Amino acid sequence: MTDGRGDMNDASGGITDARGDREGPPAVPTAWVVGASGAWGRAIALDLLRRGWDVVALGRREAPDLAAWAARLGRAWTFVALDLAAAGSATAALPAATPDALFVASAATGPDRAAITSVGFLGPAALIEATVMRMRGRGRGRIGVLVGQNGRLGMAGLGDFSAAQGALWTWAEALASELADGSDDVRLTVVIPGRTASATQRFVAERSGRRARLRPPKAGPLVEAVLAGRRRGGRRPLAAAALMAIR
């Protein structure tokens, strides 16, 4: 990953200059994970810890088991209370240090349209915009935005949920295009994860009346896509929507 001066991160996270000379001790990369208490956020956090990253978890609920796991691995784990449903909270409590990567895996379900929209789109968009400004100031960064395939296919009983997912999806695609045209090394990846056992998936199955084969979340390929700066990761949107339509 290069920064504005032509420097690059080596495999250990340290900074080397164009001649390969180390400027200082290896820097431990840090990732912010929004929704780390959920199925996909948790899997992503665990994958990052195993890769040697420090993790800042942003959300409403702490994850003490993940904190214990980080301690066993010798990695730093920080919890920051964040409620995306509360007006203005998305950027009010962000840590001062700029992260090397941001992963957003948040979604809301239920009858509250305002909460679904805030947690599913408005809050994440505000948080991502604030983080992009910081990353662009430094010249590098990676962002992964997880979206549900329901955002491309309207289904009975899922109108509000699908609308929020679709809004975040198309908004993130537009921002990814803008960042790809920039002169710095900040990139955004739209990630479509597979179906896994989660509160969100249970809600989708209950409201749609459709049962799907659920698999344990495998975050490795998704994290790889984000860190590599790819435009998309996970499932293919058109194929996923087609499968949903015929089931």
PDB file of C-alpha atoms in Angstrom:
ATOM      1  CA  MET A   1       0.000   0.000   0.000  1.00  0.00           C
ATOM      2  CA  THR A   2       1.621   3.271  -1.011  1.00  0.00           C
ATOM      3  CA  ASP A   3       1.242   6.666   0.569  1.00  0.00           C
ATOM      4  CA  GLY A   4       1.577  10.119  -0.951  1.00  0.00           C
ATOM      5  CA  ARG A   5       5.383  10.000  -0.736  1.00  0.00           C
ATOM      6  CA  GLY A   6       5.792   6.728  -2.606  1.00  0.00           C
ATOM      7  CA  ASP A   7       6.417   4.773   0.617  1.00  0.00           C
ATOM      8  CA  MET A   8       4.835   1.378   1.091  1.00  0.00           C
ATOM      9  CA  ASN A   9       3.628  -0.843   3.896  1.00  0.00           C
ATOM     10  CA  ASP A  10       5.630  -4.073   4.096  1.00  0.00           C
ATOM     11  CA  ALA A  11       4.106  -7.403   5.059  1.00  0.00           C
ATOM     12  CA  SER A  12       4.634  -6.762   8.757  1.00  0.00           C
ATOM     13  CA  GLY A  13       2.936  -3.371   8.664  1.00  0.00           C
ATOM     14  CA  GLY A  14       6.176  -1.375   8.948  1.00  0.00           C
ATOM     15  CA  ILE A  15       6.982   1.567   6.693  1.00  0.00           C
ATOM     16  CA  THR A  16       9.792   1.289   4.184  1.00  0.00           C
ATOM     17  CA  ASP A  17      11.010   3.946   1.819  1.00  0.00           C
ATOM     18  CA  ALA A  18      11.587   3.575  -1.920  1.00  0.00           C
ATOM     19  CA  ARG A  19      15.086   2.133  -1.289  1.00  0.00           C
ATOM     20  CA  GLY A  20      13.718  -0.475   1.118  1.00  0.00           C
ATOM     21  CA  ASP A  21      15.291   1.207   4.177  1.00  0.00           C
ATOM     22  CA  ARG A  22      13.137   1.045   7.269  1.00  0.00           C
ATOM     23  CA  GLU A  23      12.187   4.438   8.677  1.00  0.00           C
ATOM     24  CA  GLY A  24      11.292   3.105  12.115  1.00  0.00           C
ATOM     25  CA  PRO A  25       9.924   0.153  14.031  1.00  0.00           C
ATOM     26  CA  PRO A  26       7.138  -1.854  12.353  1.00  0.00           C
ATOM     27  CA  ALA A  27       3.816  -0.101  12.785  1.00  0.00           C
ATOM     28  CA  VAL A  28       0.916  -2.321  13.846  1.00  0.00           C
ATOM     29  CA  PRO A  29      -2.049  -1.588  11.532  1.00  0.00           C
ATOM     30  CA  THR A  30      -5.365  -0.708  13.102  1.00  0.00           C
ATOM     31  CA  ALA A  31      -8.854  -1.418  11.811  1.00  0.00           C
ATOM     32  CA  TRP A  32     -12.177  -0.018  12.919  1.00  0.00           C
ATOM     33  CA  VAL A  33     -14.972  -2.586  12.776  1.00  0.00           C
ATOM     34  CA  VAL A  34     -18.556  -1.317  13.002  1.00  0.00           C
ATOM     35  CA  GLY A  35     -20.898  -4.053  14.158  1.00  0.00           C
ATOM     36  CA  ALA A  36     -18.253  -6.347  15.663  1.00  0.00           C
ATOM     37  CA  SER A  37     -20.847  -8.021  17.897  1.00  0.00           C
ATOM     38  CA  GLY A  38     -22.780  -9.284  14.847  1.00  0.00           C
ATOM     39  CA  ALA A  39     -22.027 -12.450  12.894  1.00  0.00           C
ATOM     40  CA  TRP A  40     -20.048 -10.875  10.049  1.00  0.00           C
ATOM     41  CA  GLY A  41     -18.476  -8.083  12.086  1.00  0.00           C
ATOM     42  CA  ARG A  42     -17.282 -10.640  14.611  1.00  0.00           C
ATOM     43  CA  ALA A  43     -15.804 -12.875  11.916  1.00  0.00           C
ATOM     44  CA  ILE A  44     -14.008  -9.914  10.344  1.00  0.00           C
ATOM     45  CA  ALA A  45     -12.601  -8.790  13.698  1.00  0.00           C
ATOM     46  CA  LEU A  46     -11.286 -12.288  14.428  1.00  0.00           C
ATOM     47  CA  ASP A  47      -9.688 -12.518  10.994  1.00  0.00           C
ATOM     48  CA  LEU A  48      -7.950  -9.164  11.454  1.00  0.00           C
ATOM     49  CA  LEU A  49      -6.654 -10.141  14.893  1.00  0.00           C
ATOM     50  CA  ARG A  50      -5.193 -13.325  13.436  1.00  0.00           C
ATOM     51  CA  ARG A  51      -3.465 -11.235  10.770  1.00  0.00           C
ATOM     52  CA  GLY A  52      -1.751  -9.208  13.491  1.00  0.00           C
ATOM     53  CA  TRP A  53      -3.978  -6.135  13.375  1.00  0.00           C
ATOM     54  CA  ASP A  54      -5.196  -4.113  16.332  1.00  0.00           C
ATOM     55  CA  VAL A  55      -8.970  -3.655  16.321  1.00  0.00           C
ATOM     56  CA  VAL A  56     -11.264  -0.856  17.469  1.00  0.00           C
ATOM     57  CA  ALA A  57     -14.834  -2.140  17.753  1.00  0.00           C
ATOM     58  CA  LEU A  58     -17.557   0.476  17.315  1.00  0.00           C
ATOM     59  CA  GLY A  59     -21.098  -0.449  18.280  1.00  0.00           C
ATOM     60  CA  ARG A  60     -23.777  -0.682  20.927  1.00  0.00           C
ATOM     61  CA  ARG A  61     -22.623  -3.907  22.562  1.00  0.00           C
ATOM     62  CA  GLU A  62     -19.233  -4.929  23.843  1.00  0.00           C
ATOM     63  CA  ALA A  63     -17.721  -8.286  22.925  1.00  0.00           C
ATOM     64  CA  PRO A  64     -15.700  -9.452  25.939  1.00  0.00           C
ATOM     65  CA  ASP A  65     -14.840 -12.788  24.345  1.00  0.00           C
ATOM     66  CA  LEU A  66     -13.238 -10.987  21.396  1.00  0.00           C
ATOM     67  CA  ALA A  67     -11.340  -8.732  23.790  1.00  0.00           C
ATOM     68  CA  ALA A  68     -10.041 -11.844  25.578  1.00  0.00           C
ATOM     69  CA  TRP A  69      -9.059 -13.420  22.271  1.00  0.00           C
ATOM     70  CA  ALA A  70      -7.154 -10.265  21.282  1.00  0.00           C
ATOM     71  CA  ALA A  71      -5.289 -10.340  24.601  1.00  0.00           C
ATOM     72  CA  ARG A  72      -4.241 -13.944  24.022  1.00  0.00           C
ATOM     73  CA  LEU A  73      -2.886 -12.970  20.610  1.00  0.00           C
ATOM     74  CA  GLY A  74      -1.074  -9.957  22.020  1.00  0.00           C
ATOM     75  CA  ARG A  75      -3.165  -7.527  20.028  1.00  0.00           C
ATOM     76  CA  ALA A  76      -4.911  -4.361  21.177  1.00  0.00           C
ATOM     77  CA  TRP A  77      -8.702  -4.390  21.397  1.00  0.00           C
ATOM     78  CA  THR A  78     -10.652  -1.193  22.057  1.00  0.00           C
ATOM     79  CA  PHE A  79     -14.413  -0.782  22.361  1.00  0.00           C
ATOM     80  CA  VAL A  80     -16.051   2.536  21.457  1.00  0.00           C
ATOM     81  CA  ALA A  81     -19.772   2.938  22.155  1.00  0.00           C
ATOM     82  CA  LEU A  82     -21.583   3.941  18.970  1.00  0.00           C
ATOM     83  CA  ASP A  83     -25.323   4.016  18.278  1.00  0.00           C
ATOM     84  CA  LEU A  84     -25.943   4.697  14.600  1.00  0.00           C
ATOM     85  CA  ALA A  85     -29.665   5.170  15.302  1.00  0.00           C
ATOM     86  CA  ALA A  86     -28.968   8.275  17.414  1.00  0.00           C
ATOM     87  CA  ALA A  87     -28.785  11.523  15.472  1.00  0.00           C
ATOM     88  CA  GLY A  88     -25.233  12.835  15.138  1.00  0.00           C
ATOM     89  CA  SER A  89     -23.646   9.894  16.957  1.00  0.00           C
ATOM     90  CA  ALA A  90     -21.957   8.399  13.893  1.00  0.00           C
ATOM     91  CA  THR A  91     -19.047  10.843  14.056  1.00  0.00           C
ATOM     92  CA  ALA A  92     -19.272  12.243  17.600  1.00  0.00           C
ATOM     93  CA  ALA A  93     -17.269   9.531  19.361  1.00  0.00           C
ATOM     94  CA  LEU A  94     -14.753   8.449  16.735  1.00  0.00           C
ATOM     95  CA  PRO A  95     -11.207   7.759  17.952  1.00  0.00           C
ATOM     96  CA  ALA A  96      -8.645  10.449  17.276  1.00  0.00           C
ATOM     97  CA  ALA A  97      -6.224   8.247  15.344  1.00  0.00           C
ATOM     98  CA  THR A  98      -6.911   7.513  11.685  1.00  0.00           C
ATOM     99  CA  PRO A  99      -7.414   3.798  11.006  1.00  0.00           C
ATOM    100  CA  ASP A 100      -5.622   1.867   8.305  1.00  0.00           C
ATOM    101  CA  ALA A 101      -8.904   0.151   7.447  1.00  0.00           C
ATOM    102  CA  LEU A 102     -12.605   0.567   8.207  1.00  0.00           C
ATOM    103  CA  PHE A 103     -15.119  -2.270   7.973  1.00  0.00           C
ATOM    104  CA  VAL A 104     -18.835  -1.440   8.201  1.00  0.00           C
ATOM    105  CA  ALA A 105     -21.142  -4.366   8.961  1.00  0.00           C
ATOM    106  CA  SER A 106     -24.240  -2.729  10.400  1.00  0.00           C
ATOM    107  CA  ALA A 107     -27.928  -3.280   9.755  1.00  0.00           C
ATOM    108  CA  ALA A 108     -31.178  -2.775  11.647  1.00  0.00           C
ATOM    109  CA  THR A 109     -34.372  -4.774  11.482  1.00  0.00           C
ATOM    110  CA  GLY A 110     -37.853  -4.337  12.895  1.00  0.00           C
ATOM    111  CA  PRO A 111     -40.797  -1.999  12.408  1.00  0.00           C
ATOM    112  CA  ASP A 112     -38.979   1.315  13.005  1.00  0.00           C
ATOM    113  CA  ARG A 113     -38.354   2.795   9.549  1.00  0.00           C
ATOM    114  CA  ALA A 114     -36.312   5.697  10.914  1.00  0.00           C
ATOM    115  CA  ALA A 115     -33.990   3.359  12.842  1.00  0.00           C
ATOM    116  CA  ILE A 116     -33.571   1.043   9.860  1.00  0.00           C
ATOM    117  CA  THR A 117     -32.656   3.992   7.646  1.00  0.00           C
ATOM    118  CA  SER A 118     -30.262   5.516  10.196  1.00  0.00           C
ATOM    119  CA  VAL A 119     -28.431   2.295  11.004  1.00  0.00           C
ATOM    120  CA  GLY A 120     -28.555   0.895   7.480  1.00  0.00           C
ATOM    121  CA  PHE A 121     -27.623   4.001   5.505  1.00  0.00           C
ATOM    122  CA  LEU A 122     -27.458   7.478   7.042  1.00  0.00           C
ATOM    123  CA  GLY A 123     -25.201   6.603   9.971  1.00  0.00           C
ATOM    124  CA  PRO A 124     -22.744   4.470   7.980  1.00  0.00           C
ATOM    125  CA  ALA A 125     -22.564   7.091   5.210  1.00  0.00           C
ATOM    126  CA  ALA A 126     -21.681   9.850   7.704  1.00  0.00           C
ATOM    127  CA  LEU A 127     -19.079   7.664   9.404  1.00  0.00           C
ATOM    128  CA  ILE A 128     -17.513   6.596   6.108  1.00  0.00           C
ATOM    129  CA  GLU A 129     -17.338  10.178   4.838  1.00  0.00           C
ATOM    130  CA  ALA A 130     -15.588  11.341   8.015  1.00  0.00           C
ATOM    131  CA  THR A 131     -13.112   8.461   7.797  1.00  0.00           C
ATOM    132  CA  VAL A 132     -12.422   9.060   4.110  1.00  0.00           C
ATOM    133  CA  MET A 133     -11.453  12.658   4.865  1.00  0.00           C
ATOM    134  CA  ARG A 134      -8.924  11.448   7.421  1.00  0.00           C
ATOM    135  CA  MET A 135      -7.537   8.748   5.164  1.00  0.00           C
ATOM    136  CA  ARG A 136      -7.179  11.115   2.224  1.00  0.00           C
ATOM    137  CA  GLY A 137      -5.311  13.525   4.450  1.00  0.00           C
ATOM    138  CA  ARG A 138      -2.818  10.738   5.152  1.00  0.00           C
ATOM    139  CA  GLY A 139      -2.849   9.445   1.577  1.00  0.00           C
ATOM    140  CA  ARG A 140      -3.916   5.842   2.124  1.00  0.00           C
ATOM    141  CA  GLY A 141      -6.601   3.616   3.634  1.00  0.00           C
ATOM    142  CA  ARG A 142      -9.018   0.797   2.958  1.00  0.00           C
ATOM    143  CA  ILE A 143     -12.785   0.683   3.510  1.00  0.00           C
ATOM    144  CA  GLY A 144     -15.062  -2.333   3.302  1.00  0.00           C
ATOM    145  CA  VAL A 145     -18.839  -1.840   3.248  1.00  0.00           C
ATOM    146  CA  LEU A 146     -20.983  -4.931   3.729  1.00  0.00           C
ATOM    147  CA  VAL A 147     -24.398  -4.819   2.074  1.00  0.00           C
ATOM    148  CA  GLY A 148     -27.217  -7.334   1.821  1.00  0.00           C
ATOM    149  CA  GLN A 149     -28.236  -8.758  -1.533  1.00  0.00           C
ATOM    150  CA  ASN A 150     -31.798  -7.683  -0.635  1.00  0.00           C
ATOM    151  CA  GLY A 151     -30.660  -4.214  -1.644  1.00  0.00           C
ATOM    152  CA  ARG A 152     -30.975  -5.305  -5.281  1.00  0.00           C
ATOM    153  CA  LEU A 153     -34.249  -7.208  -4.998  1.00  0.00           C
ATOM    154  CA  GLY A 154     -37.472  -6.052  -3.355  1.00  0.00           C
ATOM    155  CA  MET A 155     -39.297  -8.775  -1.454  1.00  0.00           C
ATOM    156  CA  ALA A 156     -42.618  -8.737   0.372  1.00  0.00           C
ATOM    157  CA  GLY A 157     -42.220  -7.654   3.970  1.00  0.00           C
ATOM    158  CA  LEU A 158     -38.699  -6.325   3.476  1.00  0.00           C
ATOM    159  CA  GLY A 159     -39.316  -2.949   1.855  1.00  0.00           C
ATOM    160  CA  ASP A 160     -37.677  -0.724   4.480  1.00  0.00           C
ATOM    161  CA  PHE A 161     -34.756  -3.073   5.079  1.00  0.00           C
ATOM    162  CA  SER A 162     -34.097  -3.510   1.349  1.00  0.00           C
ATOM    163  CA  ALA A 163     -34.398   0.226   0.711  1.00  0.00           C
ATOM    164  CA  ALA A 164     -31.743   1.031   3.312  1.00  0.00           C
ATOM    165  CA  GLN A 165     -29.434  -1.681   1.998  1.00  0.00           C
ATOM    166  CA  GLY A 166     -29.944  -0.531  -1.584  1.00  0.00           C
ATOM    167  CA  ALA A 167     -29.235   3.087  -0.665  1.00  0.00           C
ATOM    168  CA  LEU A 168     -25.972   2.181   1.081  1.00  0.00           C
ATOM    169  CA  TRP A 169     -25.014  -0.107  -1.806  1.00  0.00           C
ATOM    170  CA  THR A 170     -25.422   2.451  -4.593  1.00  0.00           C
ATOM    171  CA  TRP A 171     -23.975   5.265  -2.464  1.00  0.00           C
ATOM    172  CA  ALA A 172     -20.899   3.156  -1.688  1.00  0.00           C
ATOM    173  CA  GLU A 173     -20.475   2.234  -5.351  1.00  0.00           C
ATOM    174  CA  ALA A 174     -20.497   5.919  -6.273  1.00  0.00           C
ATOM    175  CA  LEU A 175     -17.925   6.742  -3.592  1.00  0.00           C
ATOM    176  CA  ALA A 176     -15.754   3.805  -4.688  1.00  0.00           C
ATOM    177  CA  SER A 177     -15.688   5.269  -8.211  1.00  0.00           C
ATOM    178  CA  GLU A 178     -14.700   8.686  -6.885  1.00  0.00           C
ATOM    179  CA  LEU A 179     -11.894   7.242  -4.785  1.00  0.00           C
ATOM    180  CA  ALA A 180     -10.617   5.078  -7.648  1.00  0.00           C
ATOM    181  CA  ASP A 181     -10.150   8.240  -9.718  1.00  0.00           C
ATOM    182  CA  GLY A 182      -8.177   9.978  -6.962  1.00  0.00           C
ATOM    183  CA  SER A 183      -4.414  10.410  -6.796  1.00  0.00           C
ATOM    184  CA  ASP A 184      -4.084   8.888  -3.317  1.00  0.00           C
ATOM    185  CA  ASP A 185      -4.310   5.276  -2.163  1.00  0.00           C
ATOM    186  CA  VAL A 186      -7.708   5.307  -0.460  1.00  0.00           C
ATOM    187  CA  ARG A 187     -10.033   2.607  -1.780  1.00  0.00           C
ATOM    188  CA  LEU A 188     -13.526   1.371  -0.971  1.00  0.00           C
ATOM    189  CA  THR A 189     -14.790  -2.170  -1.532  1.00  0.00           C
ATOM    190  CA  VAL A 190     -18.481  -3.070  -1.708  1.00  0.00           C
ATOM    191  CA  VAL A 191     -18.793  -6.477  -0.063  1.00  0.00           C
ATOM    192  CA  ILE A 192     -21.755  -8.830  -0.541  1.00  0.00           C
ATOM    193  CA  PRO A 193     -21.348 -11.566   2.060  1.00  0.00           C
ATOM    194  CA  GLY A 194     -22.953 -14.969   1.873  1.00  0.00           C
ATOM    195  CA  ARG A 195     -25.920 -15.959   3.998  1.00  0.00           C
ATOM    196  CA  THR A 196     -24.991 -16.920   7.508  1.00  0.00           C
ATOM    197  CA  ALA A 197     -26.787 -17.545  10.788  1.00  0.00           C
ATOM    198  CA  SER A 198     -27.414 -14.064  12.162  1.00  0.00           C
ATOM    199  CA  ALA A 199     -30.185 -11.944  13.604  1.00  0.00           C
ATOM    200  CA  THR A 200     -30.511 -10.129  10.279  1.00  0.00           C
ATOM    201  CA  GLN A 201     -30.815 -13.345   8.304  1.00  0.00           C
ATOM    202  CA  ARG A 202     -33.428 -14.686  10.723  1.00  0.00           C
ATOM    203  CA  PHE A 203     -35.409 -11.480  10.220  1.00  0.00           C
ATOM    204  CA  VAL A 204     -35.167 -11.782   6.432  1.00  0.00           C
ATOM    205  CA  ALA A 205     -36.290 -15.421   6.516  1.00  0.00           C
ATOM    206  CA  GLU A 206     -39.196 -14.643   8.847  1.00  0.00           C
ATOM    207  CA  ARG A 207     -40.474 -11.694   6.856  1.00  0.00           C
ATOM    208  CA  SER A 208     -39.993 -13.224   3.401  1.00  0.00           C
ATOM    209  CA  GLY A 209     -41.117 -16.733   4.296  1.00  0.00           C
ATOM    210  CA  ARG A 210     -38.094 -18.126   2.507  1.00  0.00           C
ATOM    211  CA  ARG A 211     -35.529 -20.369   4.106  1.00  0.00           C
ATOM    212  CA  ALA A 212     -31.976 -20.436   2.822  1.00  0.00           C
ATOM    213  CA  ARG A 213     -29.013 -22.648   3.463  1.00  0.00           C
ATOM    214  CA  LEU A 214     -26.929 -20.864   6.074  1.00  0.00           C
ATOM    215  CA  ARG A 215     -23.195 -21.354   6.406  1.00  0.00           C
ATOM    216  CA  PRO A 216     -20.667 -20.199   9.015  1.00  0.00           C
ATOM    217  CA  PRO A 217     -19.195 -16.819   8.049  1.00  0.00           C
ATOM    218  CA  LYS A 218     -15.836 -17.024   6.280  1.00  0.00           C
ATOM    219  CA  ALA A 219     -14.347 -13.575   6.531  1.00  0.00           C
ATOM    220  CA  GLY A 220     -10.899 -14.290   5.081  1.00  0.00           C
ATOM    221  CA  PRO A 221     -11.699 -13.760   1.378  1.00  0.00           C
ATOM    222  CA  LEU A 222     -13.761 -10.660   2.178  1.00  0.00           C
ATOM    223  CA  VAL A 223     -10.991  -9.094   4.247  1.00  0.00           C
ATOM    224  CA  GLU A 224      -8.481  -9.938   1.506  1.00  0.00           C
ATOM    225  CA  ALA A 225     -10.620  -8.155  -1.099  1.00  0.00           C
ATOM    226  CA  VAL A 226     -10.836  -5.022   1.044  1.00  0.00           C
ATOM    227  CA  LEU A 227      -7.145  -4.889   1.929  1.00  0.00           C
ATOM    228  CA  ALA A 228      -6.269  -5.416  -1.748  1.00  0.00           C
ATOM    229  CA  GLY A 229      -8.389  -2.395  -2.669  1.00  0.00           C
ATOM    230  CA  ARG A 230     -10.762  -4.231  -4.998  1.00  0.00           C
ATOM    231  CA  ARG A 231     -14.001  -2.585  -6.029  1.00  0.00           C
ATOM    232  CA  ARG A 232     -16.142  -5.599  -5.039  1.00  0.00           C
ATOM    233  CA  GLY A 233     -15.865  -8.614  -2.794  1.00  0.00           C
ATOM    234  CA  GLY A 234     -18.011 -11.593  -1.893  1.00  0.00           C
ATOM    235  CA  ARG A 235     -20.973 -12.742  -3.959  1.00  0.00           C
ATOM    236  CA  ARG A 236     -21.820 -11.456  -7.409  1.00  0.00           C
ATOM    237  CA  PRO A 237     -24.864  -9.167  -7.085  1.00  0.00           C
ATOM    238  CA  LEU A 238     -26.763 -10.174 -10.224  1.00  0.00           C
ATOM    239  CA  ALA A 239     -26.250 -13.876  -9.615  1.00  0.00           C
ATOM    240  CA  ALA A 240     -27.287 -13.505  -5.975  1.00  0.00           C
ATOM    241  CA  ALA A 241     -30.444 -11.599  -6.895  1.00  0.00           C
ATOM    242  CA  ALA A 242     -31.338 -14.177  -9.556  1.00  0.00           C
ATOM    243  CA  LEU A 243     -30.995 -17.008  -7.058  1.00  0.00           C
ATOM    244  CA  MET A 244     -33.202 -15.193  -4.585  1.00  0.00           C
ATOM    245  CA  ALA A 245     -35.851 -14.549  -7.239  1.00  0.00           C
ATOM    246  CA  ILE A 246     -36.282 -18.202  -8.161  1.00  0.00           C
ATOM    247  CA  ARG A 247     -36.265 -19.637  -4.623  1.00  0.00           C
TER     248      ARG A 247
END
